[in-house]
Coordinates of C-alpha atoms in Angstrom, one line a residue:
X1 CA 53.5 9.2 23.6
X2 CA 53.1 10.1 20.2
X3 CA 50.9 8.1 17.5
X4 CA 53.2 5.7 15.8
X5 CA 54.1 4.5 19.3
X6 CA 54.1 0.4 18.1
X7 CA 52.8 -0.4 21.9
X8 CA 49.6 1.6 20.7
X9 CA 49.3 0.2 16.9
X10 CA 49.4 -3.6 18.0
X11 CA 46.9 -3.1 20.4
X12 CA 44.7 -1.4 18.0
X13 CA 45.2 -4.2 15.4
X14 CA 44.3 -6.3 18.3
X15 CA 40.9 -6.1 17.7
X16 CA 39.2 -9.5 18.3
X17 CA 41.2 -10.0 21.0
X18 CA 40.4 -9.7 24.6
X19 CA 41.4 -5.5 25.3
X20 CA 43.3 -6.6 28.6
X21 CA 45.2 -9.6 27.1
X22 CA 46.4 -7.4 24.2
X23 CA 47.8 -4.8 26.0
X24 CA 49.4 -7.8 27.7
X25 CA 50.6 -9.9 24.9
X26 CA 51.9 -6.1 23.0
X27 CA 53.9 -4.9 26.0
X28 CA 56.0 -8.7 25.4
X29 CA 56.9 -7.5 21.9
X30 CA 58.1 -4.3 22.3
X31 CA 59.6 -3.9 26.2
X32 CA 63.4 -3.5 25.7
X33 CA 64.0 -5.6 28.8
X34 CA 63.2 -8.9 27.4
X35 CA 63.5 -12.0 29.9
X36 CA 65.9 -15.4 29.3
X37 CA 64.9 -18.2 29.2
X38 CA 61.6 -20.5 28.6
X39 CA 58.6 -20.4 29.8
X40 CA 57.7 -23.1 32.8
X41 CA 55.3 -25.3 32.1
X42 CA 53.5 -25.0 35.3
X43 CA 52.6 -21.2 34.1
X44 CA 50.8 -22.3 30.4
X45 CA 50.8 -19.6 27.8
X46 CA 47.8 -19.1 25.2
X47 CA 46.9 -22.3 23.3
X48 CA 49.0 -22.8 20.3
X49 CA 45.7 -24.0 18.5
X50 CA 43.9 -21.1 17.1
X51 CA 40.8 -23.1 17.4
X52 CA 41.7 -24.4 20.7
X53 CA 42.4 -20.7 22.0
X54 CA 38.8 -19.2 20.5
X55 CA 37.1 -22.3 22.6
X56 CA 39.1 -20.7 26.0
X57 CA 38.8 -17.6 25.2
X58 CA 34.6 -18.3 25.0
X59 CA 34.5 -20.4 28.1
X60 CA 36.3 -17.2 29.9
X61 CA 33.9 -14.5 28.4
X62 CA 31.2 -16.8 29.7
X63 CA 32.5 -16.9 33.0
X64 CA 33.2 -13.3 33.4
X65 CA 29.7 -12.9 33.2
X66 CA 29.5 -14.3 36.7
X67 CA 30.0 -12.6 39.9
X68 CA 33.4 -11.8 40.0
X69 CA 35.9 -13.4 43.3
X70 CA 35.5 -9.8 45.1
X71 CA 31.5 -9.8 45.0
X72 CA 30.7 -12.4 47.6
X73 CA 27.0 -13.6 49.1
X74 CA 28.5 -15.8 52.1
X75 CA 26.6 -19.3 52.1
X76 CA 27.9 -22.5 50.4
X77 CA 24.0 -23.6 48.9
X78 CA 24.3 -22.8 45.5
X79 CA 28.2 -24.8 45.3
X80 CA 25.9 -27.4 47.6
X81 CA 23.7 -27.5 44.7
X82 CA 25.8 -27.9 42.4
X83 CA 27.7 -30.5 43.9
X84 CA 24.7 -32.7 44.7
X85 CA 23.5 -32.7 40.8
X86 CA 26.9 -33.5 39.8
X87 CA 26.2 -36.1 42.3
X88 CA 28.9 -35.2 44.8
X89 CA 32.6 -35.5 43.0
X90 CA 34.4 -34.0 46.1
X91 CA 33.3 -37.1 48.2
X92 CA 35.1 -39.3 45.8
X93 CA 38.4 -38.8 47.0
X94 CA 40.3 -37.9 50.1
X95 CA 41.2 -33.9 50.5
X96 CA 43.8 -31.8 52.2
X97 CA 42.2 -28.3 53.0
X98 CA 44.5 -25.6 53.3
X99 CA 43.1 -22.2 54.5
X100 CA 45.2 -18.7 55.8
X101 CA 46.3 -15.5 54.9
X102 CA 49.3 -16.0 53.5
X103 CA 51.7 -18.9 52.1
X104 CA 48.5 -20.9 50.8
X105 CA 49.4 -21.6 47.4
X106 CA 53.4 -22.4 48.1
X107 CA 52.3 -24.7 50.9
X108 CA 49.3 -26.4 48.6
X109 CA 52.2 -26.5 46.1
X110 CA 54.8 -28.1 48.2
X111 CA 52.3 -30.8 49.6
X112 CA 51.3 -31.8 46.1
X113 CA 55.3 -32.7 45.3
X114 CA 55.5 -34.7 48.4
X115 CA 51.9 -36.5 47.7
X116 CA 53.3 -37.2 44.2
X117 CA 56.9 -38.3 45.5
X118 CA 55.2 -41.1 47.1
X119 CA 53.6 -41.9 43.6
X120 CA 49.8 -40.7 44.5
X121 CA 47.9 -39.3 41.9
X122 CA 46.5 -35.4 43.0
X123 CA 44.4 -32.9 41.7
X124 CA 45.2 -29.0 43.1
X125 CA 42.9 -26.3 43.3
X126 CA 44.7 -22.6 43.8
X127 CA 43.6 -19.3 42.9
X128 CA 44.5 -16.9 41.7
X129 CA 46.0 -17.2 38.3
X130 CA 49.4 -15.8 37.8
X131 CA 49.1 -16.2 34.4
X132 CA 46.4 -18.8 32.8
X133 CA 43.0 -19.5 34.5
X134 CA 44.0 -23.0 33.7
X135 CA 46.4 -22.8 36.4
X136 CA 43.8 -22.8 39.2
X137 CA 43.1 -26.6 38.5
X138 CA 46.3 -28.9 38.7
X139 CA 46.9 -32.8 37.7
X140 CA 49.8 -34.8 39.0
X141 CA 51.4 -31.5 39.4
X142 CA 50.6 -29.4 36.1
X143 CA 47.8 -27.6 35.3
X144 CA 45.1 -28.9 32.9
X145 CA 45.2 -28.3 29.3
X146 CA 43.0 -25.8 27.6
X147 CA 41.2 -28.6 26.3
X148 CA 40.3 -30.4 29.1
X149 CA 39.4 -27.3 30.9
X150 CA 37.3 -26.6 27.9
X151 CA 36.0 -30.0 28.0
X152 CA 35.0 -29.8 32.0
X153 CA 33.5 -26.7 31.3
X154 CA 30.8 -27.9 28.7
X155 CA 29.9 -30.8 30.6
X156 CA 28.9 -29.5 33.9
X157 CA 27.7 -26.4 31.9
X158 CA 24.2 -27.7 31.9
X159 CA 24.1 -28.4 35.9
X160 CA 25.3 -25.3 36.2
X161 CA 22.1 -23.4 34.1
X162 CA 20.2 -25.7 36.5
X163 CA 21.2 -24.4 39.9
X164 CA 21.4 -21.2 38.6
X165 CA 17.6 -21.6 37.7
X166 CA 17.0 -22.5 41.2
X167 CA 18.6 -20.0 42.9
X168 CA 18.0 -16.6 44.3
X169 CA 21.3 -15.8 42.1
X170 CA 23.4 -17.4 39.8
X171 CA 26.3 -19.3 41.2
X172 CA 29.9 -17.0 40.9
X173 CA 33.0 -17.3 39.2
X174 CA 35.1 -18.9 41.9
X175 CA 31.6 -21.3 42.4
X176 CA 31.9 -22.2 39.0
X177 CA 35.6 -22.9 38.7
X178 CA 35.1 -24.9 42.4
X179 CA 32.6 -27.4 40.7
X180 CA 35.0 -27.8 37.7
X181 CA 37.7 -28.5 39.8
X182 CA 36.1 -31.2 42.0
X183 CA 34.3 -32.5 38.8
X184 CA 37.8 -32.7 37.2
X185 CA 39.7 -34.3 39.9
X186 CA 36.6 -37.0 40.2
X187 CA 36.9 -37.6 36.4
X188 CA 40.9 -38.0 36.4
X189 CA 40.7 -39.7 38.9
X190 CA 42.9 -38.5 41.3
X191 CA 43.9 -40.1 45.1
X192 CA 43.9 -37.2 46.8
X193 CA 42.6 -33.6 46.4
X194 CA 44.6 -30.4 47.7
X195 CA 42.4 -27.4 47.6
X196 CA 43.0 -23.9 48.7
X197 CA 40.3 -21.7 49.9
X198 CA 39.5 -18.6 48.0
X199 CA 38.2 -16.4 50.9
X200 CA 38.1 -17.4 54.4
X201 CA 36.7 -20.8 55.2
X202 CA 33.4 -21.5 56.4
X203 CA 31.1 -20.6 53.5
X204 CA 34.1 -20.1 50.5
X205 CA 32.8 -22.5 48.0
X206 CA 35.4 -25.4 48.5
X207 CA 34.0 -26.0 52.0
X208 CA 31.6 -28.6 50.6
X209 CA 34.7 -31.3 51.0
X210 CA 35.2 -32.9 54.7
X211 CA 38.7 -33.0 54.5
X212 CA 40.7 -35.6 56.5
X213 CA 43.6 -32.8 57.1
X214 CA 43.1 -29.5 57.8
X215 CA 45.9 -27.0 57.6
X216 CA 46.0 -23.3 58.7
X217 CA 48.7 -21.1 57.5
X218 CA 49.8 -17.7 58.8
X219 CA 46.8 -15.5 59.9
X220 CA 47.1 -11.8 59.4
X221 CA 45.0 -8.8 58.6
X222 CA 43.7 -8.9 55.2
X223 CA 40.1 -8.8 53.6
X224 CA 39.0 -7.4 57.0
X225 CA 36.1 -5.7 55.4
X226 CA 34.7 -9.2 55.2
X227 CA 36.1 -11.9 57.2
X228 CA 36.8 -9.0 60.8
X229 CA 39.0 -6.6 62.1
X230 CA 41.0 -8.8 64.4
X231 CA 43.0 -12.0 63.9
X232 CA 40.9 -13.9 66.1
X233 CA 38.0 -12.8 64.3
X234 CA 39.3 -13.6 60.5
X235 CA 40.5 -16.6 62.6
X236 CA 36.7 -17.9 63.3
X237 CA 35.9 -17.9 59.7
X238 CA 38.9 -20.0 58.7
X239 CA 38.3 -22.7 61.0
X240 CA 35.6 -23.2 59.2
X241 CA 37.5 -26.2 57.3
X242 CA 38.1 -28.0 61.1
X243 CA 35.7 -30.7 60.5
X244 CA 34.9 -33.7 62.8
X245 CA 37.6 -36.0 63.6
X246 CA 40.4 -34.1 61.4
X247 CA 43.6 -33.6 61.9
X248 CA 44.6 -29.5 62.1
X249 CA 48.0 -28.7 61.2
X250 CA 48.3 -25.1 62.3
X251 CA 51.5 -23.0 61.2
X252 CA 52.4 -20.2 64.0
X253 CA 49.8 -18.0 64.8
X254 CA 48.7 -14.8 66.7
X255 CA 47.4 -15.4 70.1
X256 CA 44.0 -14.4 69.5
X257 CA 44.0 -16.7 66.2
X258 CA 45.3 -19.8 68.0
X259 CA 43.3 -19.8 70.8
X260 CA 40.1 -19.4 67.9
X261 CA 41.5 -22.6 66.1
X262 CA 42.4 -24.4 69.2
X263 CA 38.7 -24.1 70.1
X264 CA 37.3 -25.2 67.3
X265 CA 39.7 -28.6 67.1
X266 CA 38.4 -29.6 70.8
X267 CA 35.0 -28.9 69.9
X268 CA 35.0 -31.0 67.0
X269 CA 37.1 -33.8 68.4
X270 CA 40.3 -32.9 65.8
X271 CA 43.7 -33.9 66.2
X272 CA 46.1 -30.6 66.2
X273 CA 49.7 -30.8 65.6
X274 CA 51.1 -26.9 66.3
X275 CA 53.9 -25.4 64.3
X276 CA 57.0 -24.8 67.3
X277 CA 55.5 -27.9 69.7
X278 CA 54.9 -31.1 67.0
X279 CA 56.7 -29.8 64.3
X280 CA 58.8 -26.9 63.1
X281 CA 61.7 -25.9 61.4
X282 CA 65.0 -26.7 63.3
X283 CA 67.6 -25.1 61.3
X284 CA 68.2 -23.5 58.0
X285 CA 71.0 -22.3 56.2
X286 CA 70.5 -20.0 52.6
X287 CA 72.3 -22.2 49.5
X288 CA 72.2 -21.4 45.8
X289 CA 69.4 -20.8 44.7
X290 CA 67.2 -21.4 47.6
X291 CA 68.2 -22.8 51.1
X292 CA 69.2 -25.9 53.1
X293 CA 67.0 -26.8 55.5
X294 CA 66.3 -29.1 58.6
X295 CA 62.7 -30.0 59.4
X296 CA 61.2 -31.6 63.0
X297 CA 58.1 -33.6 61.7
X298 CA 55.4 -35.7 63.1
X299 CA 57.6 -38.6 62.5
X300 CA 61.0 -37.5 63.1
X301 CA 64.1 -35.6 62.0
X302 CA 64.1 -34.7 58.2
X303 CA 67.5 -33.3 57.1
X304 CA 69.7 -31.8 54.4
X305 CA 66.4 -30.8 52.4
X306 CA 67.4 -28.5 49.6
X307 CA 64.2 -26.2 48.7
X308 CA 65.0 -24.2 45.7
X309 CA 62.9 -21.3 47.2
X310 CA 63.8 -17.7 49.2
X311 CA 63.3 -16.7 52.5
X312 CA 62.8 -17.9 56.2
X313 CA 58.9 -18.3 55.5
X314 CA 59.2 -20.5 52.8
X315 CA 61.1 -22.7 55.0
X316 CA 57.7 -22.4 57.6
X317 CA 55.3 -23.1 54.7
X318 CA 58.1 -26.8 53.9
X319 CA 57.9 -27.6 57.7
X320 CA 53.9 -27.4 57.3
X321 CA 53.5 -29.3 54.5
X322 CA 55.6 -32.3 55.7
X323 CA 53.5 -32.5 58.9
X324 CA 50.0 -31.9 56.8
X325 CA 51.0 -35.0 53.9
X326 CA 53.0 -37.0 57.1
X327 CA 49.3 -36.9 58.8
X328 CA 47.4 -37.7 55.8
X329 CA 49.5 -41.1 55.8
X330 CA 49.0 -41.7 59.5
X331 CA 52.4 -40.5 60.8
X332 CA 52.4 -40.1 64.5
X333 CA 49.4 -41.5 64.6
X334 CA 49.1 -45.1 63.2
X335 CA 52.7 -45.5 62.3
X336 CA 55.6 -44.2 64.0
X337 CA 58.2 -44.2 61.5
X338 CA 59.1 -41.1 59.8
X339 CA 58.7 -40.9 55.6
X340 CA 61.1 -41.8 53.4
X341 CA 64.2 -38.9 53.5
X342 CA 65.3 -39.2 50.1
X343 CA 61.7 -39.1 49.0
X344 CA 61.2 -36.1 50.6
X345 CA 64.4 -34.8 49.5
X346 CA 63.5 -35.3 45.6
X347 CA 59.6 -34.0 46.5
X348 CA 61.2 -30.8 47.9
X349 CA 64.1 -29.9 45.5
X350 CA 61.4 -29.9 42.3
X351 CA 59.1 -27.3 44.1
X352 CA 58.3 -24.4 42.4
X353 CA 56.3 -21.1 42.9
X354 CA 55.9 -18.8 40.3
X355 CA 55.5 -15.3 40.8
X356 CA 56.9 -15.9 44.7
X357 CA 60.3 -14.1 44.7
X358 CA 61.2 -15.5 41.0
X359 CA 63.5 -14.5 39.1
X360 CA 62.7 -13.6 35.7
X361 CA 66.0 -11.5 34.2
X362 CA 69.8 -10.9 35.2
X363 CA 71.5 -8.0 34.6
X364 CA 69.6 -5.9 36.3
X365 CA 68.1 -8.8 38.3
X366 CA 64.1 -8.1 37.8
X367 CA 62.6 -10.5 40.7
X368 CA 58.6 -11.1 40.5
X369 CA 56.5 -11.5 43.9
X370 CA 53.2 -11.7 44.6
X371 CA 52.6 -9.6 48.3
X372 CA 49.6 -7.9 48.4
X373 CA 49.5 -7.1 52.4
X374 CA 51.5 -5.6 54.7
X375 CA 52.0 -9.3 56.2
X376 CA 53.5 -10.4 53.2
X377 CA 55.4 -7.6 52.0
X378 CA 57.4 -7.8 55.1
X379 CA 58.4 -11.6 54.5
X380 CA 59.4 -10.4 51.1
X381 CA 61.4 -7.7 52.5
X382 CA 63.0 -10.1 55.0
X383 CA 63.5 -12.8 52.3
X384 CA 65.1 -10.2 49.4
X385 CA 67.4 -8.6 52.1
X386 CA 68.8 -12.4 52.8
X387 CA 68.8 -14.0 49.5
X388 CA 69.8 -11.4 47.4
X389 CA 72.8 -8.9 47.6
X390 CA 71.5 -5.6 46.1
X391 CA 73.4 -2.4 46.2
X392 CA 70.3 -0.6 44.8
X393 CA 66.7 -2.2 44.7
X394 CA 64.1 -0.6 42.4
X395 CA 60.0 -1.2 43.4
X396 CA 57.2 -1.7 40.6
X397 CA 54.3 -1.5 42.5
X398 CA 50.8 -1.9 41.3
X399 CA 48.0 -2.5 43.7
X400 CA 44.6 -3.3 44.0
X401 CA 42.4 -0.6 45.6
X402 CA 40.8 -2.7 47.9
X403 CA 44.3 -4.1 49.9
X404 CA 46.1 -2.0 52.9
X405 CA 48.2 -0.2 50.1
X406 CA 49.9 2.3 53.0
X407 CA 51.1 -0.3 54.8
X408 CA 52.5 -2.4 52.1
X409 CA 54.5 0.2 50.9
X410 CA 55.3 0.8 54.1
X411 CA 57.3 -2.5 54.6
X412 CA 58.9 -1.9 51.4
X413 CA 60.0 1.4 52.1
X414 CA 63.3 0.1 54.2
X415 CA 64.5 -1.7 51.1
X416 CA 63.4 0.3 47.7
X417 CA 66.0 3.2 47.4
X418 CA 63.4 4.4 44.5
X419 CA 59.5 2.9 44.0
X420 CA 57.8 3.1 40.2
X421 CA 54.3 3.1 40.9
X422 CA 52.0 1.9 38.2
X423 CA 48.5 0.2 37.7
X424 CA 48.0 -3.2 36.2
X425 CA 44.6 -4.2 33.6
X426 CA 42.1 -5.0 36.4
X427 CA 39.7 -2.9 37.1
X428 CA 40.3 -3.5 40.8
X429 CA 43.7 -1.7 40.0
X430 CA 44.2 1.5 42.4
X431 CA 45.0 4.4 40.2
X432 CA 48.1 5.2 39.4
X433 CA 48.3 8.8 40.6
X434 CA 45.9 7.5 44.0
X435 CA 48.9 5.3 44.5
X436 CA 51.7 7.6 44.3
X437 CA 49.8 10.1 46.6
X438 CA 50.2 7.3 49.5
X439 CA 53.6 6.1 48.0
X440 CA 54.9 10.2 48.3
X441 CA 53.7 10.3 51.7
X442 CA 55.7 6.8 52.6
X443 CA 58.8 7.7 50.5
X444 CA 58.8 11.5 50.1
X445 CA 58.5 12.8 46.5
X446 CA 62.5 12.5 45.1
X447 CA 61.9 8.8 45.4
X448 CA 58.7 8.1 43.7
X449 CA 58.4 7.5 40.3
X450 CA 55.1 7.7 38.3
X451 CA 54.9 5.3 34.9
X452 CA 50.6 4.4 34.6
X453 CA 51.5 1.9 31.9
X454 CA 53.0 -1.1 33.3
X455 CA 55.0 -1.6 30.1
X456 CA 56.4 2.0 30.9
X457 CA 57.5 1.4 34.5
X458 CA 59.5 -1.7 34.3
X459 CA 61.0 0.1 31.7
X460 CA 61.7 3.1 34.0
X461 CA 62.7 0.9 36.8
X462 CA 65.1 -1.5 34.6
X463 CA 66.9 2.2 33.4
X464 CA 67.1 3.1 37.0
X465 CA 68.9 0.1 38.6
X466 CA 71.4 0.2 35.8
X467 CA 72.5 3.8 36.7
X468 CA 75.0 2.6 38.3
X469 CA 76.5 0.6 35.8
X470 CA 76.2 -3.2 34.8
X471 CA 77.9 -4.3 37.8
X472 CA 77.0 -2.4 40.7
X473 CA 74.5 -4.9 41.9
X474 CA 71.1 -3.5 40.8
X475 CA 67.6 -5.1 41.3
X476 CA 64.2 -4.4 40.3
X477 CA 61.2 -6.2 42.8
X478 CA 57.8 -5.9 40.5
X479 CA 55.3 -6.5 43.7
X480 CA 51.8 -5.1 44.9
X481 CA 49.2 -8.0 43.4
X482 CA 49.3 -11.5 41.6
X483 CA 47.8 -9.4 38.5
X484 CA 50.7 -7.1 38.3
X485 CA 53.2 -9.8 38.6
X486 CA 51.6 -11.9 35.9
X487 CA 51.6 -9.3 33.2
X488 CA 55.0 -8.2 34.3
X489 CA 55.6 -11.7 34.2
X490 CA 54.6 -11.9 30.3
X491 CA 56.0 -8.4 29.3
X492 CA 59.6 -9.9 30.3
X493 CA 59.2 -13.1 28.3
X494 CA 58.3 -15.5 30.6
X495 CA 55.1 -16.9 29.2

């Protein structure tokens, strides 16, 4: 690189700016491979405002002050705290409380469409960010503004110096950004809350809501360091949401899981309705742009439902979320009829999931997703393989150091003919030459690729899927962390 490289020279001018966002926003101007087409507007860019931005950009140095979402003490009194001097929002609506290891956001996604289908108001709460930290709190289906996150901010700010006063230590990131969201969703105010967990379920920080549904999704090995080893054991933490007199909507699990889950329903006198018995996915079919589905729910048949999303487990994560907002409204329970089909038909065709097998440039196709486990790579594997007819896939992989990396190459390995390895801005990132050590081991050397700069390696990766030529069917699959695909996400022009 020499020292008029422009990547380098905007990011030195760059210097009020947050360091990691620059790098961001300087890779967007000068990457070749720009994207088409707008941004969505369920992925917000910086505030236009310059006044607006400086006020965000103070409310997020603040919070990185805190305890960041990988430095956990597990208990839920300092959110209790909190919640009881903001005099308990979370109680003043209705919640669905979805917990897992994989599928959470797309499923908390597609059960906010159908709640707003049937014209309820709803507040979501997802982490993490692909893009904005504005994202992780969600009215009527888009995220808040910058100014009324700005605005939530401030006014619990001083509750929040309180309990943090009070307590042996100050309340975290993900705390803090918990008591905005419930705070938020009291003030809208919405009809119904759907709130992903962070981590686990009994003591992550939104397990101060009693949530009438309850709904499990895949269980697999991740964060074993701190939730177990086992499925069954990662399973007792997450049925920590069961509460008394719920109903449990649990997607299809490992034995050991189940069995956990199971227990905990019967023990707390909650309803469960079990993906493959109650409900399930009876047939699908792929179609442009996503696939044709029929669903089995609570209710009934449900069929002919286009879902403008990839792969067999996205269909999974539909046939959940039907039977999780089907039991919030009583269905095969109190009523016996089955929700309105061409509501659910219009809920399902306007989901959306960014950074979840999405599209961002043609020719080469450059598709973003999000795995970050072995799990999850291989449902992306199974999903690219069927949706999308490559004749040469490239990986850009960039991982965080504290994930199965071996593995997830591992899954991927079938399908990349080459892997780029690189390392996105967080300082979680595993080193670039740390990955390609594992990635050589997994691929053997002629197939790995090392580009540190993440600018660099979609850069590499676009050059190498258009070897063959502009129709030869070429791909490139930027995977390996929800950081990595939002900066890649930015660099091609998509926010």
């Amino acid at each position: 690189m020499t020292d008029s490289d422009p990547f380098d020279e905007i990011i030195e001018a760059e210097t009020d700016r947050d360091p990691d966002l620059a790098v961001i926003e300087a890779g967007s101007r000068t990457l070749r491979a720009q994207g088409t087409g707008a941004p969505q507007a369920d992925v917000p860019g910086r505030p236009e405002d310059p006044q607006v931005d400086a006020a965000l950009r103070e409310v997020e140095a603040e919070l990185a002050t805190r305890w960041g979402e990988t430095k956990l003490e597990p208990s839920v009194s300092r959110i209790a705290a909190l919640m009881d001097v903001l005099g308990d929002p979370q109680r003043s609506y209705p919640s669905i409380h979805i917990t897992g290891t994989n599928g959470k956001t797309s499923t908390a996604r597609m059960i906010e469409a159908l709640l707003g289908a049937f014209e309820l108001r709803t507040g979501r709460y997802t982490s993490p960010h692909v893009q904005s930290i504005t994202e992780r709190i969600s009215l009527d289906g888009a995220p808040i503004s910058a100014e009324r996150f700005i605005e939530t901010y401030h006014d619990i700010k001083p509750y929040i110096e309180m309990v943090d006063a009070q307590q042996e230590f100050r309340l975290s990131f993900f705390e803090v950004l918990t008591g905005m969201a419930y705070a938020a969703f009291a003030d809208a105010p919405v009809d119904v809350a759907v709130v992903e967990v962070g981590m686990g379920g009994t003591w992550d920080a939104t397990n101060v809501i009693d949530a009438d549904v309850a709904v499990v999704t895949p269980i697999d090995l991740d964060h074993t360091d701190r939730l177990g080893e086992t499925t069954g054991e990662i399973a007792t933490e997450k049925a920590g949401i069961v509460k008394q007199d719920a109903t449990v909507i649990l997607a299809q699990q490992p034995v050991d899981a189940a069995q956990v889950l199971l227990k905990k329903a019967v023990e707390v006198d909650a309803t469960v309705a079990r993906e493959g018995l109650e409900f399930g996915v009876v047939s699908r079919q792929v179609a442009v742009g996503g696939q044709l589905i029929n669903l089995r729910g609570l209710g009934g048949e449900y069929e002919e439902i286009y879902l403008p999303l990839h792969g067999p487990y996205q269909a999974h994560n539909a046939a959940v979320a039907l039977a999780a907002v089907e039991a919030f409204f009583g269905v095969g329970a109190q009523r016996p009829d089955p929700l309105s089909i061409d509501t659910v038909r219009k809920a399902f065709a306007s989901v959306s999931s960014p950074g979840r097998l999405e599209v961002v440039r043609r020719s080469p196709t450059v598709v973003l997703d999000a795995a970050h486990n072995p799990a999850g790579a291989r449902a992306t594997a199974e999903a690219v393989a069927e949706a999308f007819d490559f004749s040469r896939l490239i990986g850009v992989v960039g991982a965080s150091g504290d994930k199965n990396v071996r593995g997830l190459l591992e899954a991927f390995e079938p399908l990349f003919a080459e892997v780029v390895v690189t390392q996105n801005s967080s300082h979680r990132a595993m080193d670039a030459d740390e990955l390609a050590a594992i990635a050589v081991e997994v691929f053997g050397d002629e197939r790995v690729q090392v580009e540190p700069r993440l600018p660099d390696a979609l850069e590499a990766a676009i050059t190498l899927a258009e070897e063959d030529g502009e129709f030869a069917g070429g791909g490139v699959l930027v995977t390996g962390s929800v950081i990595t695909v939002g900066e890649a996400r930015l660099l091609l022009g998509r926010g």
